[in-house]
Amino acid sequence: MEIGAYSFGNTPLNPDGSPRSTAEAIKNLFDAIVHSDKAGLDYFGIGEHHTVSMPASSPGTLIAAAAAATKQIKLGSGASIISTDDPVRVYQQFATADALSGGGRIEITAGRGSSVETFPLFGYDLNDYDTLYAEKLDLLLSINASKIEKITWTGTVRPPLHDLAVVPRPAAERLPIWIGTGGSAPSSARAGRLGLPVSYGIIGGQPHRFAPLVDLYRQAAAQAGHTGEDIKVSVATWGLIAPTKKEAVERFYPSWHNLNIEMGRLRGWQNPDKNDYLTQVEAPYAYYIGDPDDVAERIVNLHGHLGHMRHFLQADLGGLPHEHHLESLTLLATEVKPRVQRLLAKK
């Protein structure tokens, strides 16, 4: 089981609640990735958002910088919103990061986009949501599958490519490409049919209820003749580790409240209810917030339902203080990870 973290960037807040610099948020995120590598985490994902509070808008840029500054940790997007980006540029950025990393540590997670801010920002029509994703994913996979630099591809959402070079190539023959989904049955089936690993983002409810989707994914893969190491599942959840569960719950609540207020303005979420929060921080719900024993036991319990090979947590949201994030990353690497390994070994 790989243990890791992910982030969309987290803009710090002033005492009056106003945001500080988004540049400070990016520097904090870079520092957190380097810290995670030194602490011993297996993976760090950088998601794509375009808001003041979550300003990690260019995963490829951050991953390239982190690739040159780290030694062991795997780095990936969580996810890249390829519907409103150019797959050629995405691939070039991540292949560049792969070269800087020494090879074998860089992944792409291709997402449809749970947030719609990218569509007006980059001039796309939200009505084309499905077509954009399907065609651009096909182009991304075509580039990755090619054994030579020159690519030929035709679609309807961007100009065709006729024997044009897409460089650099990754240090290895191909980059790992995952399908990212928040719990869509069609996306699960698509990942299986394509023989790609699938990453589930679970930010509410009871994660073990994703088991039918995981079963659908594995069944679709088997029916399409896909077996082997590419058929695998990862899970991303919110989570914060502190020395005690009480500390973790108290630390995360203001951030959770801030984020829900912001998302309420942007997307019409209902006003946050602390009782909902207190429910979600307890098993079997989706917030992995607690002390190392509590979080490790819950990860292993979910593994019994989903059989996932990677679990990674997002703690830095809603203005969570940077020092709490770094402490959580340290505990995740040095306390949660070995506990998970010991518990799984007993099974």
XYZ file of C-alpha atoms in Angstrom:
347
model
C 0.000 0.000 0.000
C 1.406 3.372 -1.033
C 0.628 6.286 1.283
C 0.681 9.865 0.073
C -0.844 13.312 -0.051
C -2.357 15.697 -2.557
C -3.102 19.396 -2.780
C -4.757 22.075 -4.887
C -2.690 24.755 -3.202
C -3.854 26.506 -0.055
C -3.714 30.283 0.196
C -2.867 31.376 3.773
C -5.252 33.666 5.617
C -4.637 36.841 7.582
C -6.042 37.081 11.143
C -9.121 38.856 9.760
C -9.775 35.959 7.344
C -8.655 37.759 4.196
C -6.377 35.813 1.824
C -2.656 36.419 1.669
C -0.604 35.981 -1.489
C -1.316 33.120 -3.877
C 2.437 33.133 -4.561
C 2.961 32.219 -0.901
C 0.537 29.324 -1.365
C 2.572 27.939 -4.271
C 5.834 28.244 -2.339
C 4.246 26.461 0.632
C 3.072 23.672 -1.649
C 6.524 23.230 -3.146
C 8.029 23.096 0.352
C 5.417 20.515 1.404
C 6.353 18.231 -1.499
C 10.066 18.411 -0.683
C 9.217 17.808 2.977
C 7.105 14.771 2.043
C 9.971 13.276 0.035
C 12.361 13.618 2.958
C 9.783 12.254 5.415
C 9.266 9.120 3.306
C 5.839 9.463 1.685
C 5.322 7.396 -1.450
C 3.307 9.834 -3.548
C 2.287 13.478 -3.856
C -0.444 14.601 -6.242
C -1.068 18.169 -7.386
C -4.595 18.889 -8.513
C -5.730 21.637 -10.848
C -7.926 24.449 -9.575
C -8.209 28.107 -10.554
C -9.531 29.869 -7.455
C -7.920 32.318 -5.055
C -8.008 29.818 -2.205
C -6.762 26.902 -4.360
C -4.310 28.404 -6.866
C -2.379 25.318 -8.065
C -3.510 25.979 -11.631
C -0.507 24.408 -13.392
C 0.287 20.928 -12.021
C 2.901 20.243 -14.687
C 4.945 23.297 -13.733
C 4.961 22.463 -10.037
C 5.701 18.806 -10.669
C 8.666 19.679 -12.881
C 10.080 21.929 -10.163
C 9.483 19.295 -7.491
C 10.938 16.545 -9.677
C 14.282 18.327 -9.706
C 14.198 18.912 -5.938
C 13.192 15.429 -4.758
C 14.767 11.993 -4.888
C 12.280 9.192 -4.288
C 8.664 10.310 -4.099
C 6.297 9.667 -7.009
C 4.679 12.830 -8.354
C 1.470 13.119 -10.310
C -1.433 15.312 -11.189
C -4.538 14.806 -9.173
C -5.962 15.564 -11.686
C -5.050 17.405 -14.882
C -8.245 18.777 -16.419
C -7.542 17.681 -19.963
C -11.010 18.677 -21.203
C -9.908 22.320 -21.206
C -6.185 21.866 -21.764
C -4.091 20.739 -24.713
C -2.997 17.100 -24.309
C 0.140 17.796 -26.324
C 1.276 20.457 -23.851
C 0.234 18.352 -20.868
C 2.291 15.445 -22.142
C 5.298 17.627 -22.903
C 5.229 19.132 -19.405
C 5.055 15.779 -17.657
C 7.656 14.174 -19.916
C 9.946 17.094 -19.074
C 9.316 16.480 -15.373
C 10.072 12.789 -15.911
C 13.458 13.666 -17.401
C 14.240 15.957 -14.461
C 13.204 13.270 -11.969
C 15.597 10.692 -13.351
C 12.718 8.679 -14.782
C 9.974 6.521 -13.368
C 8.489 8.895 -10.777
C 6.026 10.978 -12.830
C 2.361 10.163 -13.514
C -0.609 11.870 -15.164
C -4.150 11.576 -13.840
C -6.572 12.680 -16.543
C -9.735 14.214 -15.128
C -12.965 15.533 -16.603
C -13.126 18.333 -14.045
C -15.489 18.548 -11.099
C -15.156 22.325 -11.196
C -16.325 24.189 -14.262
C -14.214 27.335 -13.843
C -11.803 26.185 -16.557
C -14.439 26.273 -19.306
C -14.979 30.069 -19.425
C -11.358 30.682 -18.448
C -10.044 28.879 -21.538
C -12.939 29.602 -23.867
C -14.689 26.230 -23.980
C -18.407 25.466 -24.036
C -19.616 23.418 -21.065
C -22.111 21.727 -23.403
C -19.120 19.998 -25.027
C -18.042 18.463 -21.690
C -18.222 14.812 -22.773
C -16.827 15.220 -26.286
C -13.894 17.313 -25.096
C -12.879 14.735 -22.523
C -13.273 11.682 -24.755
C -11.303 13.110 -27.668
C -8.566 14.742 -25.633
C -8.081 11.587 -23.575
C -7.742 9.662 -26.839
C -5.048 12.086 -28.016
C -3.176 11.889 -24.711
C -3.197 8.080 -24.843
C -2.146 8.083 -28.507
C 0.888 10.230 -27.706
C 1.798 7.985 -24.791
C 1.415 4.775 -26.812
C 3.630 5.948 -29.646
C 7.086 4.416 -29.791
C 8.375 7.282 -31.917
C 8.300 11.052 -31.485
C 6.026 11.805 -34.437
C 2.258 11.629 -33.949
C -0.670 11.511 -36.351
C -4.144 12.100 -34.898
C -7.474 13.514 -36.043
C -10.445 14.697 -33.986
C -13.034 17.460 -33.820
C -11.991 19.486 -30.766
C -8.527 20.620 -31.852
C -6.504 20.791 -35.090
C -5.235 17.425 -36.385
C -1.646 16.276 -36.088
C 0.039 14.926 -39.196
C 3.393 13.273 -38.505
C 4.406 15.955 -36.013
C 6.973 15.532 -33.239
C 5.824 15.593 -29.613
C 8.956 15.945 -27.518
C 10.537 15.243 -25.152
C 9.714 11.603 -24.692
C 9.770 10.342 -21.100
C 12.884 8.630 -19.791
C 10.943 5.376 -19.739
C 8.972 4.335 -22.814
C 5.674 5.637 -21.432
C 4.192 7.642 -18.566
C 1.648 6.038 -16.218
C -1.731 7.572 -17.064
C -4.642 7.226 -14.637
C -8.329 8.019 -15.038
C -9.534 10.323 -12.267
C -13.162 10.244 -11.161
C -15.306 11.389 -8.275
C -17.469 8.268 -8.456
C -18.853 8.004 -11.979
C -19.903 4.568 -13.227
C -19.175 5.461 -16.890
C -15.697 6.700 -15.937
C -15.037 3.500 -13.975
C -16.105 1.374 -16.935
C -14.080 3.535 -19.347
C -10.915 3.092 -17.281
C -11.439 -0.666 -17.249
C -12.081 -0.902 -20.986
C -8.940 1.124 -21.686
C -6.846 -0.939 -19.283
C -5.867 2.126 -17.257
C -5.563 2.504 -13.477
C -8.368 4.467 -11.814
C -8.186 7.040 -9.028
C -11.283 7.829 -6.953
C -11.655 11.197 -5.235
C -13.951 10.662 -2.246
C -14.828 13.791 -0.270
C -17.996 12.707 1.461
C -20.270 9.845 2.406
C -19.029 6.339 3.153
C -16.031 5.335 1.012
C -16.735 1.610 1.223
C -19.826 2.276 -0.885
C -17.467 2.758 -3.838
C -16.960 -1.022 -3.880
C -19.540 -1.605 -6.678
C -17.735 0.976 -8.831
C -14.416 -0.776 -8.216
C -16.050 -4.089 -9.116
C -17.434 -2.525 -12.317
C -13.957 -1.223 -13.161
C -12.315 -4.617 -12.683
C -15.074 -6.429 -14.576
C -14.785 -4.023 -17.522
C -11.024 -4.525 -17.559
C -11.367 -8.318 -17.516
C -13.978 -8.279 -20.289
C -11.651 -6.159 -22.426
C -8.788 -8.574 -21.802
C -6.764 -6.275 -19.568
C -4.839 -7.807 -16.695
C -1.618 -7.101 -14.891
C -0.121 -4.204 -13.019
C -2.045 -1.455 -14.817
C -5.347 -2.640 -13.325
C -5.177 -0.904 -9.983
C -7.117 1.499 -7.798
C -6.110 4.508 -5.739
C -8.210 6.580 -3.353
C -7.917 10.271 -2.480
C -9.716 11.622 0.597
C -9.577 14.595 2.910
C -7.505 13.906 5.980
C -5.337 15.439 8.681
C -3.179 13.669 11.233
C -2.257 15.160 14.611
C -0.833 13.649 17.809
C -4.391 13.179 19.123
C -7.720 12.845 17.368
C -9.096 15.785 19.334
C -6.334 18.037 18.016
C -6.846 16.840 14.448
C -10.612 17.419 14.539
C -10.215 20.886 16.048
C -7.481 21.898 13.596
C -9.345 20.838 10.475
C -12.763 22.267 11.296
C -12.046 25.985 10.568
C -10.533 25.029 7.216
C -13.486 22.802 6.359
C -15.885 25.597 7.324
C -13.998 28.192 5.249
C -13.934 25.951 2.181
C -17.635 25.153 2.401
C -18.521 28.832 2.700
C -16.453 29.594 -0.408
C -17.848 26.670 -2.394
C -21.335 27.728 -1.343
C -20.751 31.054 -3.057
C -19.182 29.501 -6.143
C -21.278 26.378 -6.629
C -24.348 26.669 -4.477
C -23.327 24.269 -1.715
C -25.494 24.436 1.383
C -24.229 26.260 4.457
C -21.814 24.108 6.476
C -23.223 22.263 9.481
C -20.723 21.314 12.176
C -22.738 18.197 12.991
C -22.167 17.002 9.430
C -18.458 17.569 9.915
C -18.378 15.675 13.197
C -20.165 12.766 11.531
C -17.731 12.644 8.618
C -14.623 12.479 10.833
C -15.752 9.158 12.327
C -15.623 5.721 10.715
C -16.970 4.656 8.293
C -17.214 8.150 6.787
C -14.873 9.965 4.437
C -12.757 12.370 6.489
C -9.575 10.620 7.597
C -8.957 13.032 10.443
C -7.395 11.699 13.612
C -4.329 10.317 15.326
C -2.022 7.857 13.516
C -3.694 4.722 14.897
C -7.181 5.886 13.955
C -6.251 6.897 10.403
C -4.182 3.770 9.744
C -6.953 1.462 10.908
C -9.499 3.237 8.707
C -7.256 3.041 5.623
C -6.773 -0.690 6.158
C -10.495 -1.197 6.713
C -11.258 0.529 3.409
C -8.641 -1.626 1.705
C -10.700 -4.623 2.741
C -13.594 -3.242 0.667
C -11.778 -1.744 -2.323
C -8.389 -3.475 -2.512
C -6.772 -0.181 -3.406
C -2.983 0.076 -3.686
C -2.606 3.781 -2.822
C -4.366 6.057 -0.342
C -3.524 9.750 -0.317
C -4.877 12.604 1.771
C -5.531 16.312 1.347
C -5.108 18.350 4.515
C -4.221 21.825 3.241
C -7.453 23.559 2.392
C -9.458 26.509 3.628
C -6.392 28.316 4.997
C -5.101 25.487 7.214
C -1.886 26.794 8.840
C 1.193 25.559 7.011
C 2.786 24.181 10.176
C -0.221 21.916 10.770
C 0.068 20.633 7.206
C 3.766 19.837 7.581
C 3.192 18.057 10.891
C 0.408 16.005 9.316
C 2.666 15.002 6.417
C 5.384 13.948 8.845
C 2.987 11.821 10.893
C 1.489 10.350 7.742
C 4.926 9.194 6.586
C 6.508 8.159 9.867
C 3.516 6.914 11.888
C 0.554 6.104 9.639
C 2.484 4.446 6.808
C 4.305 1.847 8.966
C 1.104 1.116 10.888
C -0.749 0.454 7.631
C 2.017 -1.865 6.473
C 1.965 -3.819 9.744
C -1.825 -4.139 9.761
C -1.912 -5.325 6.150
C 0.881 -7.833 6.832
C -1.227 -9.383 9.603
C -4.019 -9.978 7.106
